[in-house]
Amino acid sequence: MAEMQTRAIGVSPYDLAAGTDFLLQLAKKNKLSLLSANLYTNTGKNPIFRPYLLTKAGNMTVAFIGLTGPLPGNRSPRQLRILSWQQVLPAVLKKINNKADLIILLSSASPRTNEEIAQKFKNIHIILQAGQGNGNHPPLNINNTLLCQAASRGKSLGILKIDWNPSKIWSDNDPDQLKNALNRLDRIRWQIGRMQKRHQPKELRNNLQYQRLIRGEAELEQKIKELKQQKNDTPGGFCRFQNTFIAMETSIPEDKTVKAIVDGTRREVNKINRKRQQELRKRREKQRQTTNPQQAGPFVNMAGSRICKKCHPVQAAFYLLTDHARAWKTLIDKDQQYNPDCISCHVTLPNYEQKPTGQEELLTNIPERLQGVGCESCHGPALKHSLDPENTVPGKPGESTCLQCHTKKRDKNFNFTRKMNKIRCPAG
Ligand code: HEC
Ligand code: HEC
Ligand code: HEC
Ligand code: HEC
């Protein structure tokens, strides 16, 4: 964030994973403005972070306010209180209202909550929403508050260009609104005139279409009056905005400094995951000894690819040339072989219908022989077959087998026939 020269950051519930002390240290070290108006310790009277920041942009003063959303599943955070917006926003706004020309709320509350906030406070001019909604959304003008959101995890960059002036009113971005209304009025009057020429006044009194035109004329006249009035009230015109999203495609070159930070963080996280795995494994082994030492693990029906090679040298030689054979190495190269979010698709699982419950179980159990996407990822558990090939025959994969791992998210252009041709084992 410091590297990107971020002016203000709203503290989101995900930022709290390592505790607020850690976050405060990080902020201090990197001179970051972390903001949250509603995050309190259990006993404290003041918010843990600065509630808002006033900063200059040109000759204007811009206020940023931070609002921290609830933890996932509405869990209560340890030793912290997350107050509601109703409890904190009125007081904060009162303090900054006269000092700021433009007020921006950085919110990780739910989209629904943010809409309520927009409805309630006309003087919050922009809400930048993050954390709970999906995808890119063009700004929504709710009661003169622009509600904006770019896709999560840095998948897109949202750019909101604004032209802010003392009217402090967002135009609905239709500069021709008045002109269009006048044109419509012309058309309606012409239709009315034509009907008056063709029909007697008495007939028209009961003519539904005519009555509708008359009502439409009155409504338009009223609207035009209002638009003209607004134009007089705001000689500089209304404030305008222009929004674009830039997708962060992999073709965009990486920033070297940021990449180094991300890689370093990933390595650290991998180390933590490894330690955690070792502890879990020890704990489970102890448990097994005390309960049932014979208890079968979830991988008991799996042989591992090496065993198949003996009887299927042709297929094994082919398999080793496919990407599946190096799926585990791919994770090692990325320092992600202990990351529970990655492992499930880069290893040979016993049977997708009977995935071991919970990722942790999977993590701490995966034996070396099942690292990488092995033969049994496609042919199913085959230990029995490799011991007694005459009487048990392994299965063959269909499209649904592939789609367990080749999900939309991981493989945007999965084409079964085309991909099958790349990996189908030869006869032999
Ligand atoms: C001891 C030798 C042996 C081992 C080890 C062995 N197989 Fe086989 N496999 C065979 C024989 C023999 C056949 C042919 C059976 C038949 O056609 O009746 C066969 C057939 C197959 C078939 C084709 C089934 C079909 O319908 O045509 C697949 C797939 C297969 N094996 C996968 C594996 C996998 C995966 C492993 C390792 C987990 C493995 N085999 C280990 C001997 C073995
Ligand atoms: C257990 C998960 C898993 C299953 C099941 C699986 N794949 Fe894959 N597949 C992967 C992973 C992971 C990679 C990337 C490996 C790497 O490069 O590290 C991959 C890579 C590939 C590739 C090479 C890259 C590409 O997209 O061109 C092809 C082709 C492919 N898979 C086809 C298939 C087909 C067809 C099936 C079903 C018959 C299938 N896979 C089943 C996980 C799986
Ligand atoms: C839902 C299954 C799934 C999960 C979870 C998953 N992957 Fe993969 N991964 C795949 C598949 C399928 C491919 C092959 C896609 C293709 O090439 O089109 C792949 C390909 C890759 C590749 C590209 C290999 C290459 O060199 O071309 C990398 C790197 C990778 N995965 C890393 C990861 C990391 C890191 C994680 C965890 C953050 C992860 N994967 C989680 C299924 C998965
Ligand atoms: C990504 C999926 C995938 C992986 C991994 C895979 N196979 Fe296959 N295999 C297939 C497909 C697809 C076929 C063709 C099935 C068909 O003909 O319908 C096949 C066919 C076979 C056959 C039958 C060949 C014949 O005589 O027609 C054998 C034996 C076999 N595989 C063994 C293995 C072994 C051993 C491994 C690991 C070293 C392995 N497969 C890894 C997908 C896979």
XYZ file of C-alpha atoms and ligand atoms in Angstrom:
600
model
C 0.000 0.000 0.000
C 2.855 2.361 0.832
C 4.537 1.433 -2.432
C 1.362 2.403 -4.283
C 1.235 5.695 -2.361
C -2.177 4.924 -0.971
C -3.544 7.960 0.830
C -6.102 6.234 3.072
C -7.048 2.627 3.820
C -10.285 1.397 5.375
C -9.665 -1.393 7.900
C -11.616 -4.464 6.790
C -12.382 -7.510 8.947
C -9.832 -9.546 6.987
C -7.088 -7.145 8.040
C -7.628 -8.174 11.651
C -6.343 -11.741 11.265
C -3.029 -11.009 12.979
C -4.493 -8.640 15.567
C -4.802 -4.882 15.783
C -1.392 -4.371 17.432
C 0.316 -5.918 14.452
C -1.721 -3.766 12.096
C -0.915 -0.598 14.041
C 2.804 -1.431 13.955
C 2.648 -2.044 10.232
C 0.841 1.249 9.692
C 3.379 3.146 11.754
C 6.368 1.575 10.054
C 5.030 2.328 6.589
C 3.320 5.627 7.431
C -0.080 4.352 6.329
C -3.386 5.952 7.275
C -5.534 3.046 8.415
C -9.046 4.257 9.147
C -11.929 2.818 11.119
C -14.551 4.831 12.924
C -16.267 1.805 14.469
C -13.548 -0.565 15.685
C -13.112 -0.487 19.472
C -11.451 -2.664 22.080
C -13.850 -4.313 24.518
C -13.237 -1.665 27.153
C -11.806 1.326 25.270
C -13.701 4.573 24.847
C -11.932 5.637 21.664
C -11.680 3.885 18.334
C -8.450 1.878 17.843
C -7.646 3.525 14.519
C -8.178 7.065 13.324
C -11.845 7.349 12.419
C -11.261 9.760 9.560
C -8.615 11.681 7.657
C -8.786 15.192 6.208
C -6.464 15.690 3.284
C -5.898 18.259 0.558
C -6.519 17.651 -3.115
C -5.753 20.813 -5.065
C -7.490 23.565 -3.129
C -10.139 21.210 -1.813
C -10.304 19.348 1.467
C -11.294 15.721 1.120
C -12.420 13.630 4.077
C -12.004 9.857 4.192
C -13.922 7.881 6.799
C -13.297 4.186 7.523
C -16.126 1.801 8.322
C -15.275 -1.787 9.219
C -17.779 -4.446 8.175
C -18.741 -7.514 10.211
C -16.559 -10.616 10.360
C -17.577 -13.403 7.960
C -20.565 -15.295 9.345
C -21.127 -12.426 11.792
C -18.650 -13.968 14.226
C -17.674 -11.664 17.032
C -14.037 -10.609 16.921
C -11.834 -11.488 19.886
C -11.515 -8.659 22.399
C -12.924 -6.172 19.931
C -16.190 -4.465 19.264
C -17.370 -3.480 15.815
C -19.991 -0.797 16.354
C -22.832 -0.220 13.917
C -22.789 2.679 11.460
C -25.796 4.162 13.224
C -23.698 4.430 16.381
C -20.716 6.197 14.846
C -21.405 7.953 11.547
C -23.643 10.825 12.741
C -21.011 12.064 15.209
C -18.134 11.758 12.732
C -20.079 13.571 10.019
C -20.982 16.344 12.393
C -17.284 16.906 13.110
C -16.124 17.050 9.502
C -19.114 18.446 7.683
C -17.913 22.048 7.747
C -14.280 21.191 7.110
C -14.552 18.946 4.083
C -15.602 19.762 0.537
C -15.906 16.109 -0.417
C -16.637 13.159 1.889
C -15.653 9.612 0.969
C -16.559 6.537 3.003
C -14.262 3.491 2.752
C -16.587 0.698 3.756
C -16.315 -3.067 4.089
C -19.920 -3.343 5.255
C -22.368 -5.294 3.100
C -23.724 -3.716 -0.113
C -27.158 -3.607 1.517
C -25.841 -1.695 4.535
C -23.984 0.711 2.265
C -27.190 1.433 0.382
C -28.898 2.246 3.667
C -26.053 4.578 4.582
C -26.326 6.291 1.190
C -30.074 6.745 1.664
C -29.540 8.228 5.107
C -26.620 10.589 4.508
C -26.769 12.879 1.507
C -23.491 14.463 2.635
C -21.470 11.301 2.108
C -20.653 11.844 -1.544
C -18.888 8.604 -2.421
C -18.860 5.146 -0.848
C -16.007 2.913 -1.974
C -17.243 -0.526 -1.064
C -14.993 -3.568 -0.688
C -14.958 -7.023 0.746
C -18.470 -8.365 0.511
C -19.816 -7.824 -2.985
C -18.602 -9.551 -6.140
C -17.336 -8.109 -9.391
C -17.122 -4.653 -10.895
C -20.121 -2.390 -10.515
C -20.550 0.941 -12.273
C -21.335 3.661 -9.719
C -24.886 3.734 -8.462
C -26.254 7.153 -7.547
C -28.353 6.691 -4.422
C -29.715 9.885 -2.943
C -26.648 11.817 -4.149
C -24.140 9.235 -2.905
C -22.132 7.296 -5.478
C -21.841 3.662 -4.456
C -18.760 2.195 -6.157
C -17.129 -1.208 -6.223
C -14.265 -2.866 -8.100
C -13.709 -6.641 -8.172
C -11.997 -8.113 -5.118
C -8.385 -9.270 -4.737
C -7.045 -6.651 -7.097
C -8.548 -8.329 -10.148
C -9.504 -4.931 -11.524
C -8.493 -1.375 -11.015
C -11.457 0.949 -10.654
C -10.899 4.512 -11.787
C -13.463 7.124 -10.865
C -12.750 10.523 -12.402
C -14.792 13.242 -10.794
C -15.476 16.831 -11.588
C -16.480 18.225 -8.209
C -17.891 21.711 -7.731
C -19.662 23.694 -5.026
C -23.100 22.422 -6.061
C -22.121 19.123 -4.377
C -24.813 17.459 -6.454
C -24.079 14.611 -8.815
C -25.688 15.078 -12.176
C -27.222 11.875 -13.416
C -24.596 12.155 -16.122
C -27.080 13.165 -18.786
C -26.053 16.649 -19.928
C -28.898 16.684 -22.437
C -31.580 16.038 -19.897
C -33.233 19.425 -20.257
C -32.957 19.418 -24.043
C -34.478 15.947 -24.227
C -37.328 16.919 -21.949
C -38.089 19.954 -24.140
C -38.078 17.757 -27.240
C -40.456 15.297 -25.640
C -42.766 18.149 -24.675
C -42.791 19.353 -28.275
C -43.780 15.923 -29.513
C -46.566 15.516 -26.962
C -47.978 18.967 -27.793
C -47.968 18.110 -31.467
C -49.920 14.886 -30.778
C -52.375 16.776 -28.604
C -52.877 19.372 -31.325
C -53.531 16.674 -33.908
C -56.165 14.984 -31.769
C -57.861 18.306 -31.065
C -58.135 18.896 -34.825
C -59.672 15.490 -35.488
C -62.108 15.167 -32.597
C -64.849 17.152 -30.949
C -63.990 18.440 -27.414
C -66.835 16.307 -26.062
C -65.327 13.106 -27.506
C -61.904 13.987 -26.136
C -63.172 14.212 -22.597
C -63.723 10.437 -22.612
C -60.734 9.541 -24.801
C -58.204 7.644 -22.644
C -55.279 8.261 -24.966
C -55.946 11.975 -25.030
C -56.244 12.145 -21.264
C -52.906 10.316 -20.982
C -51.248 12.866 -23.271
C -52.610 15.728 -21.223
C -51.252 14.181 -18.029
C -47.888 13.563 -19.697
C -47.740 17.203 -20.783
C -48.321 18.400 -17.220
C -45.659 16.079 -15.802
C -43.086 17.161 -18.361
C -43.812 20.843 -17.757
C -43.226 20.289 -14.044
C -39.980 18.400 -14.685
C -38.696 21.104 -17.050
C -39.460 23.724 -14.447
C -37.408 21.802 -11.889
C -34.494 21.261 -14.256
C -34.405 24.984 -15.108
C -34.540 25.844 -11.434
C -31.619 23.478 -10.683
C -29.650 25.037 -13.492
C -30.190 28.494 -11.986
C -29.197 27.248 -8.520
C -25.961 25.761 -9.802
C -24.505 28.111 -12.380
C -21.410 25.870 -12.749
C -23.612 22.889 -13.499
C -23.696 19.678 -11.512
C -20.798 17.484 -10.527
C -19.899 14.823 -13.034
C -18.172 11.490 -12.858
C -16.703 9.035 -15.270
C -15.939 5.484 -14.320
C -13.688 2.843 -15.878
C -12.371 -0.556 -14.845
C -9.015 -1.901 -15.945
C -8.773 -5.683 -15.701
C -5.465 -6.755 -14.186
C -4.728 -9.362 -16.830
C -1.594 -11.476 -16.460
C -0.305 -9.790 -19.618
C 0.236 -6.581 -17.630
C 3.844 -6.647 -16.391
C 4.407 -7.066 -12.656
C 5.775 -4.217 -10.603
C 9.120 -5.527 -9.335
C 8.974 -4.015 -5.851
C 5.409 -5.104 -5.213
C 6.128 -8.581 -6.573
C 9.053 -8.941 -4.160
C 6.768 -8.002 -1.251
C 4.078 -10.455 -2.361
C 6.582 -13.300 -2.906
C 8.179 -12.692 0.480
C 4.795 -12.695 2.188
C 3.845 -15.904 0.430
C 7.042 -17.625 1.591
C 6.375 -16.567 5.171
C 2.802 -17.809 5.013
C 3.986 -21.115 3.565
C 6.375 -21.537 6.503
C 3.541 -20.893 8.960
C 1.344 -23.409 7.151
C 4.114 -26.003 7.248
C 4.547 -25.621 10.980
C 0.830 -25.839 11.513
C 0.697 -29.023 9.432
C 3.437 -30.676 11.446
C 1.637 -29.873 14.683
C -1.665 -31.208 13.390
C -0.022 -34.399 12.196
C 1.626 -34.985 15.573
C -1.636 -34.407 17.364
C -3.481 -36.844 15.132
C -0.855 -39.552 15.463
C -1.120 -39.303 19.222
C -4.899 -39.569 18.935
C -4.653 -42.653 16.759
C -2.347 -44.381 19.203
C -4.773 -43.834 22.027
C -7.920 -44.798 20.101
C -7.532 -47.288 17.281
C -4.055 -47.835 15.911
C -5.419 -49.930 13.043
C -7.822 -47.210 11.862
C -7.559 -46.737 8.109
C -6.584 -43.304 6.807
C -8.526 -41.719 3.952
C -5.900 -42.723 1.373
C -5.876 -46.422 2.098
C -7.299 -47.437 -1.306
C -4.738 -45.441 -3.255
C -1.609 -47.009 -4.732
C 0.185 -43.962 -6.125
C 1.369 -43.596 -9.707
C 4.752 -45.293 -9.250
C 3.165 -48.708 -8.668
C 1.214 -48.595 -11.934
C 4.380 -48.099 -13.975
C 5.447 -51.713 -13.505
C 2.546 -53.077 -15.573
C 1.675 -50.007 -17.675
C 5.037 -48.660 -18.856
C 3.607 -47.149 -22.036
C 0.928 -45.103 -20.260
C 3.293 -44.159 -17.428
C 5.906 -42.862 -19.871
C 3.262 -40.795 -21.631
C 1.800 -39.525 -18.376
C 5.160 -38.210 -17.193
C 5.199 -35.853 -20.177
C 1.856 -34.287 -19.263
C 1.457 -31.268 -17.011
C -0.388 -33.372 -14.428
C 2.848 -35.103 -13.493
C 4.410 -31.803 -12.444
C 1.418 -30.313 -10.644
C 3.078 -30.696 -7.236
C 6.325 -29.165 -8.401
C 4.322 -26.215 -9.648
C 3.159 -25.551 -6.083
C 6.667 -25.945 -4.665
C 8.005 -23.458 -7.197
C 5.346 -21.012 -6.042
C 5.957 -21.655 -2.331
C 2.407 -22.834 -2.002
C 2.693 -26.561 -1.244
C 1.366 -26.012 2.281
C -1.480 -23.747 1.292
C -4.815 -25.480 1.902
C -6.373 -23.347 -0.836
C -4.149 -24.908 -3.493
C -3.488 -28.490 -2.542
C -6.787 -30.194 -3.309
C -6.416 -29.869 -7.118
C -2.661 -30.388 -7.335
C -2.671 -33.835 -5.706
C -4.242 -37.259 -6.222
C -7.299 -37.462 -4.048
C -8.824 -40.839 -3.266
C -12.225 -40.168 -4.614
C -13.854 -36.844 -5.139
C -17.173 -37.972 -3.721
C -15.416 -38.935 -0.507
C -13.065 -36.030 -0.014
C -11.658 -36.187 3.493
C -13.656 -33.788 5.581
C -11.976 -30.456 6.038
C -8.936 -29.150 4.218
C -6.687 -29.548 7.254
C -7.272 -33.297 7.310
C -6.357 -33.432 3.646
C -3.273 -31.326 4.134
C -1.700 -33.217 6.954
C -2.472 -36.596 5.443
C -1.347 -36.332 1.865
C 1.420 -38.938 1.468
C 4.301 -38.293 -0.876
C 3.169 -40.945 -3.356
C -0.030 -38.982 -3.985
C 1.534 -35.569 -4.573
C 0.763 -34.297 -8.078
C -2.256 -35.164 -10.222
C -1.593 -38.918 -10.493
C -3.094 -41.808 -12.443
C -5.795 -42.315 -9.840
C -7.049 -38.718 -10.203
C -8.537 -39.943 -13.479
C -8.867 -43.699 -13.017
C -10.019 -43.710 -9.405
C -8.501 -45.568 -6.413
C -6.662 -48.603 -7.823
C -4.707 -50.274 -5.029
C -6.929 -53.338 -5.226
C -6.485 -53.432 -8.995
C -2.708 -53.242 -8.801
C -2.673 -56.201 -6.408
C -5.241 -58.206 -8.332
C -5.514 -56.856 -11.881
C -7.476 -59.787 -13.232
C -10.456 -59.246 -10.974
C -10.748 -55.471 -10.561
C -10.686 -52.957 -13.384
C -10.193 -49.227 -12.728
C -12.565 -46.667 -14.161
C -12.133 -44.245 -17.035
C -12.603 -40.514 -16.689
C -15.496 -38.533 -18.121
C -15.821 -34.781 -18.406
C -17.170 -34.490 -14.857
C -13.883 -35.939 -13.536
C -11.903 -33.138 -15.169
C -14.303 -30.419 -14.066
C -13.641 -31.195 -10.398
C -10.337 -29.390 -10.861
C -10.712 -27.593 -14.189
C -13.267 -25.244 -12.693
C -14.326 -22.005 -14.384
C -12.182 -20.057 -11.984
C -9.018 -22.105 -12.621
C -9.454 -22.860 -16.301
C -11.502 -20.306 -18.173
C -11.393 -22.088 -21.528
C -11.853 -25.724 -20.663
C -12.784 -27.647 -23.791
C -13.210 -31.345 -23.021
C -12.440 -32.778 -26.462
C -9.438 -30.565 -27.035
C -7.940 -31.107 -23.591
C -8.715 -34.812 -23.632
C -6.617 -35.139 -26.775
C -3.664 -33.736 -24.860
C -3.797 -36.161 -21.947
C -5.486 -39.375 -23.135
C -3.190 -42.322 -22.370
C -2.155 -44.281 -25.440
C -3.190 -47.914 -25.859
C -0.431 -50.322 -25.181
C 0.441 -56.049 -11.525
C 0.172 -55.353 -12.757
C -0.711 -54.127 -12.701
C -0.588 -53.037 -11.904
C 0.436 -52.799 -10.796
C -1.568 -52.104 -12.366
N -2.299 -52.620 -13.386
Fe -3.725 -51.721 -14.435
N -4.034 -53.331 -15.542
C -3.304 -54.505 -15.430
C -3.819 -55.466 -16.375
C -3.295 -56.861 -16.552
C -4.880 -54.822 -17.040
C -5.745 -55.400 -18.114
C -6.958 -55.956 -17.464
C -7.985 -56.364 -18.447
O -7.984 -55.799 -19.550
O -8.752 -57.251 -18.074
C -4.973 -53.506 -16.513
C -5.876 -52.544 -16.949
C -5.882 -51.236 -16.541
C -6.704 -50.194 -17.105
C -7.608 -50.342 -18.298
C -8.943 -50.800 -17.917
C -9.800 -50.949 -19.163
O -10.996 -50.863 -18.991
O -9.248 -51.149 -20.263
C -6.452 -49.071 -16.441
C -7.073 -47.682 -16.636
C -5.460 -49.399 -15.423
N -5.142 -50.733 -15.533
C -4.946 -48.468 -14.520
C -4.019 -48.827 -13.565
C -3.560 -47.879 -12.586
C -4.010 -46.461 -12.445
C -2.649 -48.558 -11.821
C -1.873 -48.021 -10.655
C -2.643 -47.534 -9.527
C -2.562 -49.879 -12.331
N -3.403 -50.009 -13.384
C -1.718 -50.837 -11.815
C -2.246 -54.725 -14.597
C -1.803 -53.856 -13.616
C -7.026 -33.552 -9.444
C -7.300 -32.404 -10.288
C -7.332 -32.575 -11.785
C -8.097 -33.439 -12.527
C -9.091 -34.460 -12.018
C -7.785 -33.168 -13.904
N -6.836 -32.182 -14.000
Fe -5.990 -31.478 -15.691
N -4.775 -30.271 -14.610
C -4.794 -30.151 -13.241
C -3.738 -29.268 -12.824
C -3.428 -28.857 -11.400
C -3.051 -28.875 -13.991
C -1.846 -27.922 -14.067
C -0.623 -28.708 -13.734
C 0.613 -27.851 -13.727
O 1.013 -27.371 -14.786
O 1.179 -27.696 -12.649
C -3.731 -29.534 -15.098
C -3.353 -29.406 -16.429
C -4.025 -29.986 -17.487
C -3.673 -29.817 -18.868
C -2.503 -29.021 -19.401
C -2.782 -27.571 -19.386
C -3.904 -27.194 -20.300
O -4.948 -26.792 -19.785
O -3.765 -27.341 -21.526
C -4.604 -30.509 -19.600
C -4.682 -30.619 -21.104
C -5.514 -31.140 -18.667
N -5.126 -30.805 -17.389
C -6.605 -31.916 -19.034
C -7.398 -32.635 -18.146
C -8.484 -33.501 -18.527
C -8.974 -33.713 -19.940
C -8.966 -34.047 -17.395
C -10.080 -35.059 -17.259
C -9.937 -36.274 -18.022
C -8.192 -33.512 -16.296
N -7.255 -32.647 -16.791
C -8.398 -33.823 -14.961
C -5.674 -30.768 -12.368
C -6.549 -31.781 -12.723
C -10.069 -26.029 -8.217
C -8.794 -26.632 -8.533
C -7.513 -25.830 -8.362
C -7.090 -25.157 -7.251
C -7.816 -25.016 -5.917
C -5.810 -24.602 -7.585
N -5.453 -24.939 -8.851
Fe -3.717 -24.437 -9.811
N -4.450 -25.259 -11.525
C -5.625 -25.962 -11.640
C -5.813 -26.358 -13.027
C -6.997 -27.147 -13.565
C -4.734 -25.834 -13.737
C -4.473 -25.960 -15.232
C -5.241 -24.859 -15.888
C -4.774 -24.559 -17.284
O -3.578 -24.702 -17.582
O -5.596 -24.135 -18.090
C -3.878 -25.151 -12.754
C -2.689 -24.506 -13.083
C -1.895 -23.869 -12.161
C -0.668 -23.177 -12.489
C -0.095 -23.016 -13.886
C 0.874 -24.080 -14.173
C 1.737 -23.676 -15.363
O 2.932 -23.517 -15.168
O 1.163 -23.499 -16.441
C -0.158 -22.666 -11.331
C 1.106 -21.855 -11.141
C -1.083 -23.023 -10.279
N -2.122 -23.749 -10.822
C -0.925 -22.668 -8.955
C -1.933 -22.770 -8.023
C -1.874 -22.136 -6.724
C -0.720 -21.312 -6.196
C -3.047 -22.438 -6.091
C -3.510 -21.958 -4.720
C -3.489 -20.545 -4.508
C -3.832 -23.272 -7.004
N -3.123 -23.434 -8.159
C -5.067 -23.811 -6.701
C -6.505 -26.264 -10.624
C -6.460 -25.705 -9.361
C -5.798 -36.741 -16.798
C -6.390 -38.039 -16.764
C -5.531 -39.242 -16.809
C -4.427 -39.528 -16.070
C -3.768 -38.656 -15.031
C -4.022 -40.868 -16.436
N -4.850 -41.360 -17.379
Fe -4.811 -43.260 -18.139
N -6.315 -42.759 -19.402
C -6.970 -41.571 -19.431
C -7.892 -41.587 -20.518
C -8.813 -40.437 -20.899
C -7.799 -42.847 -21.128
C -8.589 -43.352 -22.313
C -9.869 -43.897 -21.832
C -10.780 -44.341 -22.936
O -10.269 -44.934 -23.883
O -11.966 -44.077 -22.813
C -6.814 -43.586 -20.379
C -6.465 -44.903 -20.636
C -5.608 -45.645 -19.853
C -5.355 -47.054 -20.006
C -5.980 -47.973 -21.036
C -5.184 -47.847 -22.317
C -5.735 -48.713 -23.421
O -5.232 -49.812 -23.528
O -6.641 -48.244 -24.091
C -4.442 -47.384 -19.062
C -3.828 -48.766 -18.851
C -4.121 -46.202 -18.326
N -4.853 -45.149 -18.832
C -3.210 -46.133 -17.292
C -2.803 -44.968 -16.689
C -1.688 -44.853 -15.797
C -0.818 -46.041 -15.359
C -1.585 -43.560 -15.427
C -0.535 -42.938 -14.551
C 0.855 -43.233 -14.838
C -2.665 -42.864 -16.081
N -3.356 -43.725 -16.860
C -2.919 -41.495 -15.898
C -6.783 -40.500 -18.573
C -5.769 -40.414 -17.645
